[in-house]
Amino acid sequence: MSSEVRVRFAPSPTGHLHIGGARSALFNFLFARSQGGKFIVRIEDTDQARNVGDATGKLMDSLKWLGIDWDESVDKGGPYAPYRCMERLDTYETYLQQLLEEGKAYYDYMTEEELQKEREEQLARGEAPKYSGRDRDLTPEQRKAYEDQGIQPVVRFRVPGNKSVHVPDQVRGDVTFETNDIGDFVIARKDGIPTYNFAVVVDDHLMAISHVIRGEEHLSNAPRQALVFEAFGWEKPMFAHASLILNPDRQKMSKRDESIMQFVEQYQELGYLPEALVNFLALLGWSPVGEEELFSMEALQEQFSLERVSKAPAVFDNDKLAWMNNQYVKEADLDRLTELAVPYLQKADKLPDTLSEEQYEWTKRLVSIYQEQMHYAAEITKLTELFFQSGIDYNEDAKDVLSGEQVPEVLEQFSKELEALEAFEPDEIKAAIKSVQKATGQKGKKLFMPIRAAVTGQTHGPELPQAIALLGEETVQKRLQHAVTQ
């Protein structure tokens, strides 16, 4: 193992990038950058039955969207290529044969039916199920008898008995496992393709991986991998197992859990800002120095350390993420936010597929008046509904406001003031409202609320002169007339 920090994110191409995987990738990336090391993305595609054809591209697109880049991978190559496991089968075969020749692995001919029966019997006796070791010491004649029956064997690793396995962990300290609790595990399937716990060790060694940073759910794999490292006489990398991510109910997440969105692509599709999601994920199990909560990617790279990664479970707080994204939305460049929002309005048939320069500028002003309250871009459709209605619906509060005795006078006077404007712009509209105050003597809520209720159908909303300007004079005059005559 080299002295250079080299870490890897090794996803299986079985679907979209899960938030747990995204956090692991982020922690690896931040650690590599903080240490001046290398970050590698390796595709663990040995489980052929679960692989999805376009998953690798989607996984890597999601990483790029988050702002996570890499030094070596399937797209960039590198000194340890190939970076896709199924392209490394010859390499694995060489090391499998070494273990077999040294008696550290063996062929197992038990069928699935026999294994299932064995598990059921162990459970019935109140034992934790593990392989019994039936084929551990077969003679050549016994092996031939099985092969003559056409039985394809798996290859199992010969786990030494009565031994403690020590896993050095920079989050949890030295974690110890007993080999008597593990049982001989499969390192190559019947088709010869290696299993994860074997391939990952060979690749981590050959690619000079210095640190293995991943989620706590992989801690149970650590002793098996440590045993394989030891069988070859290879130095183990330093492990770091970050805490579990719990759902808002503080329960372990499952793929069927609907209390949170679990895939990075879902947040991208709703118009979350990637820097906000990165900031949020970084704080799921890592704590910075001080009370600051908002960090750029550069600041995270400067501060990140494994010493501040917690072994206590991290709770995924939807409200916290929404708040954090809103902080970034408020500071976002308006053109960027507008370009993010436009597709949602187009999809809802609020805007044409192609915008003229005038339509874009109108939309930009529309987005600007909701920028302070928007949690993510997809909200723009619901927030701006009143600007796209041909008629108007009054909520209950608006109806109460419009029942006031001063309302007809205020609205009729406001209509006259608007007719006299040279430009239908926010400053002029604001001045018109002041003129209504002088002409009617009404002020405060008795002045502003009837105008807002009549024009928007609501008693709360964006800055009134801005909203009126965006609605346009024709629409506003119609709504004022409707409110007076209803």
Short mmCIF file of C-alpha atoms in Angstrom, two decimals, residues 198-448:
data_model
loop_
_atom_site.label_atom_id
_atom_site.label_comp_id
_atom_site.label_asym_id
_atom_site.label_seq_id
_atom_site.Cartn_x
_atom_site.Cartn_y
_atom_site.Cartn_z
CA PHE A 198 -13.13 -11.38 -2.80
CA ALA A 199 -13.00 -9.04 -5.80
CA VAL A 200 -13.00 -5.93 -3.63
CA VAL A 201 -9.92 -7.08 -1.73
CA VAL A 202 -7.95 -7.92 -4.87
CA ASP A 203 -8.87 -4.59 -6.43
CA ASP A 204 -8.20 -2.55 -3.30
CA HIS A 205 -4.76 -4.12 -3.02
CA LEU A 206 -3.80 -3.86 -6.68
CA MET A 207 -5.10 -0.28 -6.89
CA ALA A 208 -3.15 0.72 -3.75
CA ILE A 209 -6.25 1.86 -1.87
CA SER A 210 -5.12 3.38 1.44
CA HIS A 211 -8.49 4.01 3.10
CA VAL A 212 -11.87 2.30 2.71
CA ILE A 213 -14.54 4.83 3.70
CA ARG A 214 -18.11 3.54 3.58
CA GLY A 215 -21.36 3.16 5.50
CA GLU A 216 -21.84 1.11 8.66
CA GLU A 217 -23.92 -1.44 6.75
CA HIS A 218 -20.61 -2.71 5.29
CA LEU A 219 -19.06 -3.33 8.70
CA SER A 220 -20.15 -6.99 8.58
CA ASN A 221 -18.10 -7.39 5.38
CA ALA A 222 -14.95 -6.05 7.02
CA PRO A 223 -13.81 -9.26 8.83
CA ARG A 224 -14.24 -11.36 5.68
CA GLN A 225 -12.25 -8.86 3.66
CA ALA A 226 -9.61 -8.61 6.40
CA LEU A 227 -9.22 -12.40 6.32
CA VAL A 228 -8.66 -12.35 2.56
CA PHE A 229 -6.06 -9.59 2.93
CA GLU A 230 -4.29 -11.69 5.56
CA ALA A 231 -4.46 -14.85 3.45
CA PHE A 232 -2.45 -13.12 0.74
CA GLY A 233 -0.11 -11.46 3.23
CA TRP A 234 -1.25 -8.01 2.06
CA GLU A 235 -1.42 -4.92 4.24
CA LYS A 236 -4.98 -3.96 5.08
CA PRO A 237 -6.20 -0.46 4.25
CA MET A 238 -7.45 1.75 7.06
CA PHE A 239 -11.22 1.34 7.35
CA ALA A 240 -13.72 4.04 8.31
CA HIS A 241 -17.38 3.05 8.68
CA ALA A 242 -19.67 6.07 8.87
CA SER A 243 -22.93 5.92 10.78
CA LEU A 244 -26.21 4.61 9.47
CA ILE A 245 -28.62 7.14 8.00
CA LEU A 246 -32.01 6.80 9.71
CA ASN A 247 -35.34 8.00 8.35
CA PRO A 248 -37.24 10.85 10.08
CA ASP A 249 -38.82 8.28 12.42
CA ARG A 250 -35.31 7.22 13.47
CA GLN A 251 -35.74 3.83 11.83
CA LYS A 252 -33.31 2.17 9.46
CA MET A 253 -34.22 3.04 5.89
CA SER A 254 -35.48 0.43 3.48
CA LYS A 255 -35.99 0.72 -0.28
CA ARG A 256 -39.76 0.76 0.37
CA ASP A 257 -39.48 3.65 2.82
CA GLU A 258 -41.54 6.55 1.46
CA SER A 259 -40.81 9.02 4.28
CA ILE A 260 -37.93 10.46 2.26
CA MET A 261 -36.79 10.57 -1.34
CA GLN A 262 -33.90 8.13 -1.45
CA PHE A 263 -32.20 8.80 -4.78
CA VAL A 264 -30.11 11.77 -5.90
CA GLU A 265 -31.92 11.93 -9.24
CA GLN A 266 -35.22 12.64 -7.45
CA TYR A 267 -33.78 15.79 -5.91
CA GLN A 268 -32.34 16.85 -9.24
CA GLU A 269 -35.73 16.33 -10.89
CA LEU A 270 -37.42 18.58 -8.30
CA GLY A 271 -34.94 21.38 -8.86
CA TYR A 272 -32.86 21.16 -5.72
CA LEU A 273 -29.50 22.88 -5.94
CA PRO A 274 -26.64 20.35 -5.90
CA GLU A 275 -24.49 22.46 -3.57
CA ALA A 276 -27.31 22.42 -0.98
CA LEU A 277 -27.69 18.63 -1.18
CA VAL A 278 -23.91 18.22 -0.86
CA ASN A 279 -23.91 20.50 2.20
CA PHE A 280 -26.77 18.51 3.75
CA LEU A 281 -25.20 15.10 3.04
CA ALA A 282 -21.85 16.22 4.46
CA LEU A 283 -23.53 16.95 7.79
CA LEU A 284 -25.14 13.49 7.93
CA GLY A 285 -22.58 11.91 10.18
CA TRP A 286 -19.81 14.51 10.04
CA SER A 287 -19.62 17.57 12.26
CA PRO A 288 -17.59 20.69 11.50
CA VAL A 289 -15.73 22.79 14.03
CA GLY A 290 -18.04 25.54 15.32
CA GLU A 291 -21.73 26.21 14.76
CA GLU A 292 -21.68 27.09 11.05
CA GLU A 293 -24.02 24.95 8.92
CA LEU A 294 -23.60 26.30 5.41
CA PHE A 295 -20.47 25.24 3.54
CA SER A 296 -19.30 25.45 -0.03
CA MET A 297 -17.64 22.40 -1.53
CA GLU A 298 -14.29 24.17 -1.17
CA ALA A 299 -14.91 24.86 2.53
CA LEU A 300 -15.91 21.23 3.09
CA GLN A 301 -12.69 20.05 1.46
CA GLU A 302 -10.67 22.29 3.77
CA GLN A 303 -12.45 21.18 6.96
CA PHE A 304 -13.25 17.52 6.38
CA SER A 305 -11.50 14.95 8.55
CA LEU A 306 -12.28 11.36 9.52
CA GLU A 307 -11.78 12.28 13.17
CA ARG A 308 -15.04 14.26 13.09
CA VAL A 309 -17.09 11.50 11.44
CA SER A 310 -19.55 10.17 14.00
CA LYS A 311 -20.44 6.58 14.78
CA ALA A 312 -23.82 7.73 16.14
CA PRO A 313 -26.69 7.32 13.65
CA ALA A 314 -27.54 10.33 11.48
CA VAL A 315 -31.21 11.26 11.02
CA PHE A 316 -32.38 12.40 7.59
CA ASP A 317 -34.39 15.56 8.34
CA ASN A 318 -36.56 16.59 5.38
CA ASP A 319 -37.34 19.98 6.92
CA LYS A 320 -33.66 20.68 7.47
CA LEU A 321 -32.89 19.87 3.85
CA ALA A 322 -35.73 22.11 2.63
CA TRP A 323 -34.47 24.94 4.86
CA MET A 324 -30.91 24.48 3.65
CA ASN A 325 -31.89 24.42 0.00
CA ASN A 326 -33.92 27.60 0.55
CA GLN A 327 -30.80 29.30 1.91
CA TYR A 328 -28.98 28.47 -1.31
CA VAL A 329 -31.97 29.44 -3.48
CA LYS A 330 -32.07 32.87 -1.85
CA GLU A 331 -28.42 33.42 -2.76
CA ALA A 332 -28.61 31.88 -6.23
CA ASP A 333 -28.03 33.86 -9.41
CA LEU A 334 -31.46 34.86 -10.74
CA ASP A 335 -30.75 33.73 -14.29
CA ARG A 336 -29.66 30.32 -13.02
CA LEU A 337 -32.79 30.02 -10.91
CA THR A 338 -35.01 31.13 -13.78
CA GLU A 339 -33.50 28.57 -16.15
CA LEU A 340 -34.09 25.96 -13.47
CA ALA A 341 -37.72 27.01 -12.98
CA VAL A 342 -38.79 27.46 -16.61
CA PRO A 343 -39.09 23.69 -17.46
CA TYR A 344 -41.58 23.17 -14.61
CA LEU A 345 -43.78 26.01 -15.87
CA GLN A 346 -43.52 24.64 -19.40
CA LYS A 347 -44.42 21.14 -18.29
CA ALA A 348 -47.49 22.56 -16.55
CA ASP A 349 -48.46 24.36 -19.80
CA LYS A 350 -47.97 27.75 -18.16
CA LEU A 351 -45.28 28.80 -20.64
CA PRO A 352 -44.65 27.96 -24.31
CA ASP A 353 -41.90 25.50 -25.23
CA THR A 354 -39.79 28.34 -26.63
CA LEU A 355 -39.67 31.70 -24.85
CA SER A 356 -39.17 35.03 -26.54
CA GLU A 357 -36.78 37.46 -24.89
CA GLU A 358 -39.75 39.38 -23.49
CA GLN A 359 -41.35 36.19 -22.09
CA TYR A 360 -38.05 35.17 -20.49
CA GLU A 361 -37.65 38.56 -18.79
CA TRP A 362 -41.25 38.36 -17.51
CA THR A 363 -40.59 34.88 -16.13
CA LYS A 364 -37.36 36.08 -14.54
CA ARG A 365 -39.26 38.81 -12.70
CA LEU A 366 -41.87 36.24 -11.67
CA VAL A 367 -39.21 33.94 -10.23
CA SER A 368 -37.56 36.86 -8.43
CA ILE A 369 -40.62 37.65 -6.33
CA TYR A 370 -40.75 34.07 -5.05
CA GLN A 371 -37.00 33.54 -4.67
CA GLU A 372 -37.07 34.23 -0.93
CA GLN A 373 -39.67 31.57 -0.18
CA MET A 374 -38.90 28.88 -2.76
CA HIS A 375 -37.51 25.65 -1.29
CA TYR A 376 -36.82 24.04 -4.67
CA ALA A 377 -37.51 24.99 -8.27
CA ALA A 378 -40.50 22.69 -8.85
CA GLU A 379 -42.45 24.73 -6.28
CA ILE A 380 -42.64 27.59 -8.77
CA THR A 381 -45.65 26.02 -10.51
CA LYS A 382 -47.84 26.01 -7.41
CA LEU A 383 -46.53 29.31 -6.06
CA THR A 384 -47.33 31.22 -9.26
CA GLU A 385 -50.74 29.73 -10.02
CA LEU A 386 -52.52 33.08 -9.65
CA PHE A 387 -50.51 34.53 -12.56
CA PHE A 388 -51.83 31.97 -15.02
CA GLN A 389 -55.52 31.78 -14.09
CA SER A 390 -58.02 33.21 -16.55
CA GLY A 391 -60.45 33.87 -13.69
CA ILE A 392 -59.87 34.22 -9.99
CA ASP A 393 -60.81 32.23 -6.91
CA TYR A 394 -60.92 33.88 -3.51
CA ASN A 395 -59.84 31.94 -0.44
CA GLU A 396 -61.93 32.35 2.73
CA ASP A 397 -59.70 35.08 4.17
CA ALA A 398 -59.91 37.02 0.93
CA LYS A 399 -63.70 36.78 0.95
CA ASP A 400 -63.78 38.19 4.48
CA VAL A 401 -61.57 41.10 3.46
CA LEU A 402 -63.67 41.89 0.39
CA SER A 403 -66.83 42.09 2.52
CA GLY A 404 -65.57 45.29 4.19
CA GLU A 405 -67.72 48.40 3.65
CA GLN A 406 -64.77 50.51 2.45
CA VAL A 407 -63.76 47.97 -0.22
CA PRO A 408 -65.78 49.27 -3.24
CA GLU A 409 -64.45 52.80 -2.76
CA VAL A 410 -60.84 51.60 -2.44
CA LEU A 411 -60.99 49.31 -5.47
CA GLU A 412 -62.78 51.81 -7.73
CA GLN A 413 -60.28 54.52 -6.84
CA PHE A 414 -57.36 52.16 -7.40
CA SER A 415 -58.76 51.28 -10.84
CA LYS A 416 -58.85 54.98 -11.75
CA GLU A 417 -55.30 55.55 -10.53
CA LEU A 418 -54.04 52.62 -12.62
CA GLU A 419 -55.76 53.98 -15.74
CA ALA A 420 -53.83 57.21 -15.32
CA LEU A 421 -50.41 55.56 -15.15
CA GLU A 422 -47.96 56.17 -17.96
CA ALA A 423 -46.03 52.96 -17.22
CA PHE A 424 -47.44 49.86 -15.56
CA GLU A 425 -44.37 49.26 -13.42
CA PRO A 426 -43.90 48.53 -9.68
CA ASP A 427 -42.77 52.04 -8.68
CA GLU A 428 -45.69 53.69 -10.44
CA ILE A 429 -48.14 51.14 -9.01
CA LYS A 430 -46.78 51.79 -5.52
CA ALA A 431 -47.36 55.50 -6.06
CA ALA A 432 -50.91 54.75 -7.25
CA ILE A 433 -51.67 52.93 -4.00
CA LYS A 434 -50.48 55.97 -2.04
CA SER A 435 -52.77 58.14 -4.14
CA VAL A 436 -55.69 55.86 -3.20
CA GLN A 437 -54.80 56.44 0.45
CA LYS A 438 -54.95 60.20 -0.01
CA ALA A 439 -58.19 60.09 -1.96
CA THR A 440 -60.09 57.70 0.35
CA GLY A 441 -58.45 58.24 3.72
CA GLN A 442 -58.03 54.47 4.07
CA LYS A 443 -54.64 53.13 5.15
CA GLY A 444 -52.88 50.02 6.45
CA LYS A 445 -54.78 46.76 6.13
CA LYS A 446 -57.99 48.51 5.07
CA LEU A 447 -56.13 49.84 2.06
CA PHE A 448 -53.69 47.08 1.09
#
